Tab-separated table of C-alpha atoms in Angstrom:
chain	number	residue	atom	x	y	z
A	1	UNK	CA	40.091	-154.239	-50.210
A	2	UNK	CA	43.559	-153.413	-50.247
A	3	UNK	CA	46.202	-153.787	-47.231
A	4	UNK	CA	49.345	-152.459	-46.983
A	5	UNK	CA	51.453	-152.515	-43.223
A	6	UNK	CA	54.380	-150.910	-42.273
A	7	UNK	CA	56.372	-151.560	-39.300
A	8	UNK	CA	57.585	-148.433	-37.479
A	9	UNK	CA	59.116	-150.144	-34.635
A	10	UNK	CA	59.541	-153.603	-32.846
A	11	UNK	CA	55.632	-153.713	-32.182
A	12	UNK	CA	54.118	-151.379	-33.653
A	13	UNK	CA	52.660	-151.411	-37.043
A	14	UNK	CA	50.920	-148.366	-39.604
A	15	UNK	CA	48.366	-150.397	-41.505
A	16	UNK	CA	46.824	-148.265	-44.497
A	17	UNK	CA	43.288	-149.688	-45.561
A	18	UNK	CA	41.359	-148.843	-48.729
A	19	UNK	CA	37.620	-150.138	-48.758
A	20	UNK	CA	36.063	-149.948	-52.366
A	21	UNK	CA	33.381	-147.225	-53.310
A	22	UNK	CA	31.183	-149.815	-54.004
A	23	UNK	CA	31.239	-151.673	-50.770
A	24	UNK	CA	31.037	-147.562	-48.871
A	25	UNK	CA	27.810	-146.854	-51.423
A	26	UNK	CA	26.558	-150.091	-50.583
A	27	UNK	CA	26.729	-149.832	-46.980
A	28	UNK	CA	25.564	-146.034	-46.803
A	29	UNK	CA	22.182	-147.160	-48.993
A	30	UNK	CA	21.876	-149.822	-46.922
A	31	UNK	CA	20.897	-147.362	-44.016
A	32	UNK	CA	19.606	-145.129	-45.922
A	33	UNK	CA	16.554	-148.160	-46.867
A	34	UNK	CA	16.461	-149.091	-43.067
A	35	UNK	CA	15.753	-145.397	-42.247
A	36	UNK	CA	13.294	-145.144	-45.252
A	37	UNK	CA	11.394	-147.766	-43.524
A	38	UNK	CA	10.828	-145.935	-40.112
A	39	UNK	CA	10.990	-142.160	-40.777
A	40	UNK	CA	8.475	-140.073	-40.435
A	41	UNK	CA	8.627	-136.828	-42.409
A	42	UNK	CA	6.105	-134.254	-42.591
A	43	UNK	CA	3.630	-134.510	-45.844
A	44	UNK	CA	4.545	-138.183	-45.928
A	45	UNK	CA	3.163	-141.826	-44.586
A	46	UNK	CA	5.787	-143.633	-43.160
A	47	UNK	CA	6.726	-146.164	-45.306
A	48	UNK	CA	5.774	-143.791	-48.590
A	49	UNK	CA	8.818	-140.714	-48.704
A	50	UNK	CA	10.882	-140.656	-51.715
A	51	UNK	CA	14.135	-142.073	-51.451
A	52	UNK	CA	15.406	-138.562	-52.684
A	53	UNK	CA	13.674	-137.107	-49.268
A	54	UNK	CA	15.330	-139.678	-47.500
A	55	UNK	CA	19.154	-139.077	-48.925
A	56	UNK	CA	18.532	-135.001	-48.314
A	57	UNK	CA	18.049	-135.708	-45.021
A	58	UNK	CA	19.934	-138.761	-43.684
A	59	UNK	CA	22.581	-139.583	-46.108
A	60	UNK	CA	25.144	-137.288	-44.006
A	61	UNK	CA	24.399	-139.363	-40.798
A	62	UNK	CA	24.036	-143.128	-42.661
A	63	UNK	CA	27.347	-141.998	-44.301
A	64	UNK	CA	28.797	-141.578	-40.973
A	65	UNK	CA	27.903	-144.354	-39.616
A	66	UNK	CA	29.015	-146.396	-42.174
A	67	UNK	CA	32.049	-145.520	-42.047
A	68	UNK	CA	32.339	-146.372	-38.255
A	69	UNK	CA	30.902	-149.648	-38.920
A	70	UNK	CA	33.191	-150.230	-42.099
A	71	UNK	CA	36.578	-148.909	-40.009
A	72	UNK	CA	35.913	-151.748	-37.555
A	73	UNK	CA	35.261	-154.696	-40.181
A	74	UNK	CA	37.744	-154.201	-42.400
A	75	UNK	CA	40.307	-153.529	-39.842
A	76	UNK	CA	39.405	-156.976	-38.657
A	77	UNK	CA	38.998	-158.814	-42.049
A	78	UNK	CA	42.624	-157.063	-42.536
A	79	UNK	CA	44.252	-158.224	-39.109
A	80	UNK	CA	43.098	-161.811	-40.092
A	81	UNK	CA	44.492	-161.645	-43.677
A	82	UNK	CA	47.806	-160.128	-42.258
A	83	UNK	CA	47.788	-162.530	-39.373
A	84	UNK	CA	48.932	-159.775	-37.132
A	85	UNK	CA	47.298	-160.429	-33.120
A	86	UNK	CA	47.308	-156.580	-31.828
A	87	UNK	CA	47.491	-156.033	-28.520
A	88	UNK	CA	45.234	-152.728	-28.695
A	89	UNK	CA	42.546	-150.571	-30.154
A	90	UNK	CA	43.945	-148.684	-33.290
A	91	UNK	CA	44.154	-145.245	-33.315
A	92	UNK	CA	42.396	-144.295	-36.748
A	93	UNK	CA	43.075	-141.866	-38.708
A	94	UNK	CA	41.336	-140.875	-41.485
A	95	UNK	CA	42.785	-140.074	-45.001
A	96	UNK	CA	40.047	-140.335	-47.648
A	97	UNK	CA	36.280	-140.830	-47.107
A	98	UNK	CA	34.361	-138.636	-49.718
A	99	UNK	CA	31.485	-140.011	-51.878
A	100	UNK	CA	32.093	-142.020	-54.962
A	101	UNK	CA	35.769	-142.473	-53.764
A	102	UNK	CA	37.501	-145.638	-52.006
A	103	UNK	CA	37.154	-145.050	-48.155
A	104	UNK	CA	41.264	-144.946	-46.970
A	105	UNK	CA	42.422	-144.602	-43.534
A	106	UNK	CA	45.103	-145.318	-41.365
A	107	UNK	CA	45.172	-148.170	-38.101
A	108	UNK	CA	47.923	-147.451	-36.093
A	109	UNK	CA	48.338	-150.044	-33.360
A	110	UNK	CA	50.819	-152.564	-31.327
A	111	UNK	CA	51.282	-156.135	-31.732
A	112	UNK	CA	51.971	-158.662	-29.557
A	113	UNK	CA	55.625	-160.195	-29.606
A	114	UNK	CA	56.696	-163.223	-30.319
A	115	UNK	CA	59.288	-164.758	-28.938
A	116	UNK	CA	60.381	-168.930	-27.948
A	117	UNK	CA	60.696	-169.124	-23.910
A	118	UNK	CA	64.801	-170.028	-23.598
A	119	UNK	CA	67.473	-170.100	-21.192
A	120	UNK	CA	65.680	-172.606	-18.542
A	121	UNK	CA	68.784	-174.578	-17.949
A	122	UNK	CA	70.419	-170.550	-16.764
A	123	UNK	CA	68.106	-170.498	-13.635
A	124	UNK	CA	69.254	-171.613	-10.311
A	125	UNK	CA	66.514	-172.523	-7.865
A	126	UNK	CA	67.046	-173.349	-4.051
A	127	UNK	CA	64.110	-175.132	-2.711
A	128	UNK	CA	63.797	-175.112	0.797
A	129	UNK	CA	62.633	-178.137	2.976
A	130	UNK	CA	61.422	-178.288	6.536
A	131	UNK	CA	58.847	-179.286	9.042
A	132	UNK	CA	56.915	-178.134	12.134
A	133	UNK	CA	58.784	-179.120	14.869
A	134	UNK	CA	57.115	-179.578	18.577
A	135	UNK	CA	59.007	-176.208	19.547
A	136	UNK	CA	57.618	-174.347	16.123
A	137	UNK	CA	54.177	-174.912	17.687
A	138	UNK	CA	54.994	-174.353	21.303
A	139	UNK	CA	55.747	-170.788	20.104
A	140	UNK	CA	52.714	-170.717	17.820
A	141	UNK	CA	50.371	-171.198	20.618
A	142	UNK	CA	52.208	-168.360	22.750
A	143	UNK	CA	52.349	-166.105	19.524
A	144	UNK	CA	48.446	-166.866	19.376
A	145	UNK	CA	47.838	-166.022	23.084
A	146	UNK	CA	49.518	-162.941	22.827
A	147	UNK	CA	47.361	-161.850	20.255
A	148	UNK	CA	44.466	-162.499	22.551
A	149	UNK	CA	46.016	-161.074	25.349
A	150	UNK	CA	43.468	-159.473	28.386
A	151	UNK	CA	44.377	-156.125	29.787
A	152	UNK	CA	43.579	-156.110	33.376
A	153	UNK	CA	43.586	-152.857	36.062
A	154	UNK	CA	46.317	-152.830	38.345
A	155	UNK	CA	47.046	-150.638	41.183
A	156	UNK	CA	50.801	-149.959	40.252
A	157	UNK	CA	53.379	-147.951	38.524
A	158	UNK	CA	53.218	-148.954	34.052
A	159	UNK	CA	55.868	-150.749	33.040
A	160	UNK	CA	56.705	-151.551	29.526
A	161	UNK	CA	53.794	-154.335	27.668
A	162	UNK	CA	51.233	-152.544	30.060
A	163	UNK	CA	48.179	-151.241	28.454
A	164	UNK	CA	47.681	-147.040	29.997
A	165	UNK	CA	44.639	-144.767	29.254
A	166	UNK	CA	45.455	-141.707	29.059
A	167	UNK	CA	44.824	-137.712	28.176
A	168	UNK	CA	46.950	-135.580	26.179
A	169	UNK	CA	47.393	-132.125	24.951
A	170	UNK	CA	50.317	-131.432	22.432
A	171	UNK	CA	51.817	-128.300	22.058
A	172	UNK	CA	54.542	-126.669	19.718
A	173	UNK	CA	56.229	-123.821	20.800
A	174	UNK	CA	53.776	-123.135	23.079
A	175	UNK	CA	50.635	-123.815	20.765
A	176	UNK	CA	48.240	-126.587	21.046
A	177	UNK	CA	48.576	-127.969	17.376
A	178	UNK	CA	46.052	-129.438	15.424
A	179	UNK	CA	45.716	-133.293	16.078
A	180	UNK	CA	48.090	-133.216	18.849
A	181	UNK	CA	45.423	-133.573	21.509
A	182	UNK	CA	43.194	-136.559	22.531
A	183	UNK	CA	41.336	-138.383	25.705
A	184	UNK	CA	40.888	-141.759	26.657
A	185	UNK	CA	43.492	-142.738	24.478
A	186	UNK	CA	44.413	-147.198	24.762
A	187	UNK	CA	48.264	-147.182	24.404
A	188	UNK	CA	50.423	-150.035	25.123
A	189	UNK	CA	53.938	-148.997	26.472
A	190	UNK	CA	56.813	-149.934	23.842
A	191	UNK	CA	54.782	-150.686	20.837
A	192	UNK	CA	56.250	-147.875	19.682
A	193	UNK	CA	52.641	-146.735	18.236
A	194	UNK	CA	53.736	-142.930	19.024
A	195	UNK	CA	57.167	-141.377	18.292
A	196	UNK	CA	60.435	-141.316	19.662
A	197	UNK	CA	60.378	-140.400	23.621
A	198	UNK	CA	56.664	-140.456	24.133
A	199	UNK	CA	56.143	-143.964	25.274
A	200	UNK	CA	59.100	-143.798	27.533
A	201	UNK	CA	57.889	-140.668	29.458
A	202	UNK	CA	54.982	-142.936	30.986
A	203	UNK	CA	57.298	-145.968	32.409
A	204	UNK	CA	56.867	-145.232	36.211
A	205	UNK	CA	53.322	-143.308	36.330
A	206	UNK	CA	50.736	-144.328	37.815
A	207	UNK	CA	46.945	-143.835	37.804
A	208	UNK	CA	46.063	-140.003	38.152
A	209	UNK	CA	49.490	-138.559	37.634
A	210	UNK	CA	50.474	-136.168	35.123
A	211	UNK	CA	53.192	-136.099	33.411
A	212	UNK	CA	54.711	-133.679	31.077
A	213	UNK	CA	56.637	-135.330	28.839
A	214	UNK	CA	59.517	-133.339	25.743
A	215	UNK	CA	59.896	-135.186	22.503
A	216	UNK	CA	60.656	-133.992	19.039
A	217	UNK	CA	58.997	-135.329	15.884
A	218	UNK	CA	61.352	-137.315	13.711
A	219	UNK	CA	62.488	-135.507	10.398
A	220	UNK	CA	60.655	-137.845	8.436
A	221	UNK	CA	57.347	-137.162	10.034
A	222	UNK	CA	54.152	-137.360	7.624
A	223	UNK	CA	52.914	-133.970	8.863
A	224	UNK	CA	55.606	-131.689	7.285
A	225	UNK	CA	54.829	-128.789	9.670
A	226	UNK	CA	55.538	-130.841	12.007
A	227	UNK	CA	58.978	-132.817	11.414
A	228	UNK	CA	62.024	-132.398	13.141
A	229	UNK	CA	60.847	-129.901	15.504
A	230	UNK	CA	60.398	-129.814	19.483
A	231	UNK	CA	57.045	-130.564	21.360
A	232	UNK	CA	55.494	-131.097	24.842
A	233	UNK	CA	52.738	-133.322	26.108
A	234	UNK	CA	51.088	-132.844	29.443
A	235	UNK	CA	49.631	-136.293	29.982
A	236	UNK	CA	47.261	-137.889	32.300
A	237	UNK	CA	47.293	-140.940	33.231
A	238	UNK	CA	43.622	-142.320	33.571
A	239	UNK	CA	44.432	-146.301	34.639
A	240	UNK	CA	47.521	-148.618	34.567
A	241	UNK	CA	46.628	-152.178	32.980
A	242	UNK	CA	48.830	-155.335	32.747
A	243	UNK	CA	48.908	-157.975	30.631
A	244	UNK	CA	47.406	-161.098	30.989
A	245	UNK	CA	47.237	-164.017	28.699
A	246	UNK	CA	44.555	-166.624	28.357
A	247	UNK	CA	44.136	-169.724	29.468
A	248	UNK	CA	44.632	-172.881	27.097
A	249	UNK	CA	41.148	-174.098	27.239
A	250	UNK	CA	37.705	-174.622	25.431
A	251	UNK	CA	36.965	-171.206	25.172
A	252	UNK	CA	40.178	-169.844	23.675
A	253	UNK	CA	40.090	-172.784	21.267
A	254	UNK	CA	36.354	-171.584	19.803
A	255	UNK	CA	37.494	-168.104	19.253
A	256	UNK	CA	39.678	-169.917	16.163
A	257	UNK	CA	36.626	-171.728	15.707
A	258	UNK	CA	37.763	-175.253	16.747
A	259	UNK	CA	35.505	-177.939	18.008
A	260	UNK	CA	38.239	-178.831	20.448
A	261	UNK	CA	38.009	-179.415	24.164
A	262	UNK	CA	41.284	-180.876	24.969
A	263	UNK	CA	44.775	-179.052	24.121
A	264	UNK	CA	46.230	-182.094	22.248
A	265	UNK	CA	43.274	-181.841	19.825
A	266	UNK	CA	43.748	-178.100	19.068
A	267	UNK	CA	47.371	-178.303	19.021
A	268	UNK	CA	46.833	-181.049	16.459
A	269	UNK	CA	44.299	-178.282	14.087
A	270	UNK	CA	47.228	-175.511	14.948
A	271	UNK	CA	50.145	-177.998	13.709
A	272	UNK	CA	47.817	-179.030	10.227
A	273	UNK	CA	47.481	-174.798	9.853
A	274	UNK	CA	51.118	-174.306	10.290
A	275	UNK	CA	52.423	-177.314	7.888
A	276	UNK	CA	49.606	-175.797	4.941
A	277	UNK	CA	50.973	-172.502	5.634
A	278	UNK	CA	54.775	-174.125	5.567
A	279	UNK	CA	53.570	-176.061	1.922
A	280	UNK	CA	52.895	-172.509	0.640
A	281	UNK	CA	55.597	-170.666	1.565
A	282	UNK	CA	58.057	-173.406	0.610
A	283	UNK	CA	55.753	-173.141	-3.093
A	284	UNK	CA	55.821	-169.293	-3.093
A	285	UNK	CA	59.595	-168.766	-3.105
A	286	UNK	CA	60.090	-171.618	-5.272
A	287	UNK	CA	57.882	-169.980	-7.558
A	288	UNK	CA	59.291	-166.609	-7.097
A	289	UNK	CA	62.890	-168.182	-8.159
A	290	UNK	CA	61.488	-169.813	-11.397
A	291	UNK	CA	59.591	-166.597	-12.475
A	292	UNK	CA	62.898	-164.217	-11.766
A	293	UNK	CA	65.002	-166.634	-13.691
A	294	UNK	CA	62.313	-166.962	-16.487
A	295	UNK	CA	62.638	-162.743	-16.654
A	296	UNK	CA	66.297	-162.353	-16.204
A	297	UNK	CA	66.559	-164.932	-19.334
A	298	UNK	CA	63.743	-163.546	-21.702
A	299	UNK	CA	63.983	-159.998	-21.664
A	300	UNK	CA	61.189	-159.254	-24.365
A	301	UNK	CA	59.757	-155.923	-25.262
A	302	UNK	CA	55.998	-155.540	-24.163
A	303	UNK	CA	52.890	-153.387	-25.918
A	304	UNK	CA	52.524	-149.747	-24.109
A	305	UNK	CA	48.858	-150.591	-24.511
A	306	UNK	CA	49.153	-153.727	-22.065
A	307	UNK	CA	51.535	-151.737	-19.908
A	308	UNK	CA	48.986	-148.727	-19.819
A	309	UNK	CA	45.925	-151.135	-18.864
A	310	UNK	CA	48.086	-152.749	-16.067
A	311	UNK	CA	49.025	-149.675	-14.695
A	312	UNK	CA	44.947	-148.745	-14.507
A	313	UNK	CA	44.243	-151.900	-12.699
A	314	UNK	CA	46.607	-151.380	-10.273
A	315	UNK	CA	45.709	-147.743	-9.973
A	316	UNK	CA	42.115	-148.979	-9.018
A	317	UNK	CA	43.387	-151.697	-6.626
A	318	UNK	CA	45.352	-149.230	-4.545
A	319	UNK	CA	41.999	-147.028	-4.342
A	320	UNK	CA	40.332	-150.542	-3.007
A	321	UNK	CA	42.637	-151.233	-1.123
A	322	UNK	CA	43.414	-147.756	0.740
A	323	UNK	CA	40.332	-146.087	-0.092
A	324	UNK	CA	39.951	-142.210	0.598
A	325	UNK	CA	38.373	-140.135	-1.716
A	326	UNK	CA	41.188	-140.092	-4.606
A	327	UNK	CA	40.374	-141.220	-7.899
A	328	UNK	CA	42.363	-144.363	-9.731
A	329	UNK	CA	43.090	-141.679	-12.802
A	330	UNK	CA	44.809	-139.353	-9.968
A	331	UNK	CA	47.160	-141.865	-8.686
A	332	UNK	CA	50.997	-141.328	-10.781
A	333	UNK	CA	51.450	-143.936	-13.354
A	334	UNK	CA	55.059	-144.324	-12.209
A	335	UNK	CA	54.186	-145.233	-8.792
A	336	UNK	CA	53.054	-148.536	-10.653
A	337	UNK	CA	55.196	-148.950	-14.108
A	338	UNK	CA	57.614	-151.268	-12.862
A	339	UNK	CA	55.231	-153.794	-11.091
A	340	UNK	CA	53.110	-152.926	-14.228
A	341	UNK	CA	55.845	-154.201	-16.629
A	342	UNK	CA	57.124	-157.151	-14.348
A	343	UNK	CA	53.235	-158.639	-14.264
A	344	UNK	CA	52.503	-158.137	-18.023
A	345	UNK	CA	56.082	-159.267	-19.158
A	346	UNK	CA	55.588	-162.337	-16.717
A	347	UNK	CA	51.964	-162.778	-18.143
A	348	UNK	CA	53.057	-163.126	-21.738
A	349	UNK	CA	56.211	-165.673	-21.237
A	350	UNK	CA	54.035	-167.849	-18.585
A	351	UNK	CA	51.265	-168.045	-21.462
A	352	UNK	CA	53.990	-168.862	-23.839
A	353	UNK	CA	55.475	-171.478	-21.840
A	354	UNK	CA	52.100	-172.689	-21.622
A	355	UNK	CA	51.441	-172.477	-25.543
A	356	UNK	CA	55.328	-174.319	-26.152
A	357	UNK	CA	54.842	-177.161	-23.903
A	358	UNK	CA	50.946	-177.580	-24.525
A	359	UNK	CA	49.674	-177.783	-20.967
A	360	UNK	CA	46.501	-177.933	-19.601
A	361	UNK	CA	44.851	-177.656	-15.687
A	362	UNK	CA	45.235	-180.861	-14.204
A	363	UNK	CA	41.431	-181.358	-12.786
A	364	UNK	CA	42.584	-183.950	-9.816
A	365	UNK	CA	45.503	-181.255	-8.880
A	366	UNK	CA	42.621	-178.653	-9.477
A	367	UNK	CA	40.459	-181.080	-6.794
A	368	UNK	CA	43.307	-181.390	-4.467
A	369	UNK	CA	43.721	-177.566	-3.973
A	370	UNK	CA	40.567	-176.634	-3.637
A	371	UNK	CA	40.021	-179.607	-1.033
A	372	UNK	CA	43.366	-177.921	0.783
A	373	UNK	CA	42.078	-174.408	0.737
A	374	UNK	CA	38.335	-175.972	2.005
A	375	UNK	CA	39.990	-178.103	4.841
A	376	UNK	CA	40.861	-174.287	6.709
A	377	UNK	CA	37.413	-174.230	7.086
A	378	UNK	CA	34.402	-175.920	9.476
A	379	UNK	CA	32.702	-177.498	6.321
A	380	UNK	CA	34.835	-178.543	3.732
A	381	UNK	CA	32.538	-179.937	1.539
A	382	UNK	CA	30.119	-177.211	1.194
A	383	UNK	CA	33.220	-174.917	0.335
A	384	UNK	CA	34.299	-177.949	-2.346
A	385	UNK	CA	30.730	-177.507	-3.690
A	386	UNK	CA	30.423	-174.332	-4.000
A	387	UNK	CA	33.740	-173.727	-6.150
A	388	UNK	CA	32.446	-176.532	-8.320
A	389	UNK	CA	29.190	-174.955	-8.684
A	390	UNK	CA	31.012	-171.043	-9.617
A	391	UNK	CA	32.776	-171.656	-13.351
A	392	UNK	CA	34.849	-168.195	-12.509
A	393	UNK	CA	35.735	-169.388	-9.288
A	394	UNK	CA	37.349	-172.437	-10.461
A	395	UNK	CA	38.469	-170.871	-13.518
A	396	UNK	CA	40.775	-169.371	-10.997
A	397	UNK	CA	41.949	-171.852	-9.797
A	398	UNK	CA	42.284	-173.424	-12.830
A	399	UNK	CA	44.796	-170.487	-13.594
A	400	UNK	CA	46.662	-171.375	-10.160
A	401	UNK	CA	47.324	-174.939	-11.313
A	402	UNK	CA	48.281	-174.155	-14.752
A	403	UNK	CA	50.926	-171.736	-12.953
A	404	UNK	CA	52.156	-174.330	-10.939
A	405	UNK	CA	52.623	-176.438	-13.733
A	406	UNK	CA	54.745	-173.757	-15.846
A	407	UNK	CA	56.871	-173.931	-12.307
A	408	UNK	CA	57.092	-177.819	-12.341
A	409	UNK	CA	57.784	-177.464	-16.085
A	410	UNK	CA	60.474	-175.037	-15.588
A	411	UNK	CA	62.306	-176.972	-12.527
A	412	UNK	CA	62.800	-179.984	-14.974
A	413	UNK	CA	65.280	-178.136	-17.121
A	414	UNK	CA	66.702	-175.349	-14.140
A	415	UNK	CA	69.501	-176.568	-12.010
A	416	UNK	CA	67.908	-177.044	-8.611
A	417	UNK	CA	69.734	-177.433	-5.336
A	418	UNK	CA	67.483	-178.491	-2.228
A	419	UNK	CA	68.008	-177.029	1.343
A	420	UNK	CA	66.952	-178.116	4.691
A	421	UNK	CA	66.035	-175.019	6.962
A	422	UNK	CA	64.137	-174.779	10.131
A	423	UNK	CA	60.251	-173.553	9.937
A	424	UNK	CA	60.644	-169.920	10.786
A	425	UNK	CA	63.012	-169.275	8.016
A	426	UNK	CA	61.048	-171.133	5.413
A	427	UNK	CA	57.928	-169.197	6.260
A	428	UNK	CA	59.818	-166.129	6.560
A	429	UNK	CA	58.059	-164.227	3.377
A	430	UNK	CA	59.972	-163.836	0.072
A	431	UNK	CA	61.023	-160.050	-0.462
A	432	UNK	CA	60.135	-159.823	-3.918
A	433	UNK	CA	57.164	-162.183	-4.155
A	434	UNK	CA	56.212	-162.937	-8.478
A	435	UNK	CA	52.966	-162.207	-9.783
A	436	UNK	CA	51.702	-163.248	-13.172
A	437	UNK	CA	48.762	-163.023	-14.942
């Protein structure tokens, strides 16, 4: 077999492949026996028709599929002798495949690059320090009330943080308009759930008045018939509703599913939520730092093929995620080319860093996050169990831990400077969080 490769750019290469005759012939009447065995022509046992029967009719097909077969396995057998690792299926292209001749065609495909990881000692990394202070969690219990807060009838005028049911009919220059109508409608005053105006109409009504209330939509406003231009809303005002916010007691501590009946026992399960969640936001924008730095100082080309793929996955997430009745393949690939090429570029220089310094998944830091992410839940050790019992389970987090240590890796050689910051800003989240493969 003979191999010849050209490189037409930074990754990609034109390999040109020339299989002997004799190997083609050998593979085509290699078929040609198998089919000889089962076919069943007219006249003729099976078993019993001439081999001259059988070429007439099947040599076009077992020809065909020999070369298939052939394409594949000497593409391979010519990858390994070339030691070239592509990052792709070739696109083939035939030049010579006639019988009694060599079988020649073309592979034309990307490889992966290869690069050495540099420039750790160029990223800067500020990790943050803090803890939960008493007045963290005093506000962490409100914040948690509030999201269980009651909504109780009141015979008074709404005020802003009351909860009003209403009906309304919408109208556009003096049209009702599609979707601008509803009854029995939940809205709390100043969550700003409708637009501009709206909301502010209803301070001051009470139960059974109408209102007619003159907005305009903003500019920006999803409907495009509708932005920018004037409406009115005749609204009535079913029942007025204030706030009212639970009790501290048994009962608001199951709904987080705590076995607690005292406050100082849930506030201690709220405090050991609120310093895991501080341990992982402190970790995340650590993280994000090292992987930024790691880009900014290894800008690498990457394989369109790789790009392409990423791109689909992320197409299909966003369908998952959103749903509707869109197809991934609709979705533009440019809504998702540069995350696409910040996780694939990040994917190959974390598994390089990986492949430089030789690491491995620690299996007692493995242990130790799975027991962390188990301990958020009422039985720990069935939740340990059942990661240890699910290979691609804790293959993930095998991947996790392997990350972390690429971080830890990294931090050794990057300058680091450590901050002490109050728990609110080290939770805040990190506006461009890193993802890597």
């Amino acid at each position: 077999m003979q191999v010849s490769v050209e490189n037409t750019s930074a990754l990609e290469r034109r390999m040109t492949i020339a299989v002997p005759a004799e190997r083609v012939e050998n593979e085509v009447n290699k078929r040609l026996q198998q089919t000889a065995k089962r076919a069943k022509v007219a006249g003729f046992r099976p078993g019993k028709v001439p081999m001259s029967v059988i070429r007439q009719r099947f040599e076009a097909d077992a020809r065909q599929e020999a070369f298939g077969d052939l394409v594949q396995a000497s593409f391979y057998e010519a990858i390994v002798e070339q030691k070239l690792n592509p990052a792709g299926a070739p696109a083939v292209e035939p030049k010579s495949f006639e019988k009694g001749k060599d079988l020649e065609f073309v592979a034309i495909f990307e490889v992966f690059p290869e690069f050495t990881v540099a420039g750790f000692d160029s990223i800067a990394v500020e990790r943050l320090s803090a803890e939960v202070a008493d007045a963290d969690l005093d506000n962490m219990l409100e914040v948690l009330r509030k999201q269980n807060t009651r909504f109780e009838t009141v015979e008074r005028a709404a005020q802003n943080d009351d909860q009003v049911n209403i009906d309304f009919v919408g109208k556009v220059d003096g049209e009702v308009f599609a979707g601008g109508s509803a009854k029995g409608t939940q809205l709390v005053l100043g969550s700003g759930r409708m637009i501009p105006g709206f909301e502010d109409g209803l301070v001051g009504a009470k139960a059974g008045e109408e209102r007619v209330v003159n907005v305009t939509f903003p500019e920006d406003y999803q409907n495009l018939d509708l932005a920018g231009k004037a409406a009115e809303f005749t609204i009535t005002v079913n029942s007025v509703s204030a706030p009212a916010l639970p009790e501290l007691n048994e009962e608001f501590f199951a709904q987080f599913g705590i076995k607690e009946s005292t406050l100082e026992g849930f506030r201690t399960e709220v405090r050991k939520n609120m310093e895991r969640e501080l341990r992982q936001a402190i970790k995340a924008k650590v993280k994000n730092q090292v992987m930024d730095g790691l880009l900014a100082a290894n800008p690498i080309e990457v394989p369109k093929a790789l790009l392409e793929n990423e791109v689909n996955r992320l197409r299909v997430q966003a369908v998952q995620q959103f749903g509707g009745n869109i197809k991934p393949e609709q979705l533009p690939a440019e809504l998702f080319s540069e995350q696409a090429k910040r996780r694939v570029v990040l994917g190959l220089i974390v598994a390089e860093v990986v492949k430089q310094f030789d690491l491995k998944p620690d299996e007692a830091e493995v242990r130790k996050v799975i027991e962390e992410m188990a301990s958020a839940y009422q039985e720990p050790e069935q939740v340990v169990a059942w990661y240890y019992k699910n290979d691609q389970q804790l293959n993930e987090v095998r991947s996790v831990v392997l990350e972390e240590q690429v971080v830890d890796t990294v931090l050794q050689k990057a300058t680091v400077t450590d901050k002490s910051v109050s728990y609110e800003e080290a939770v805040k989240p990190a506006q461009a969080p890193a993802e890597a493969e």
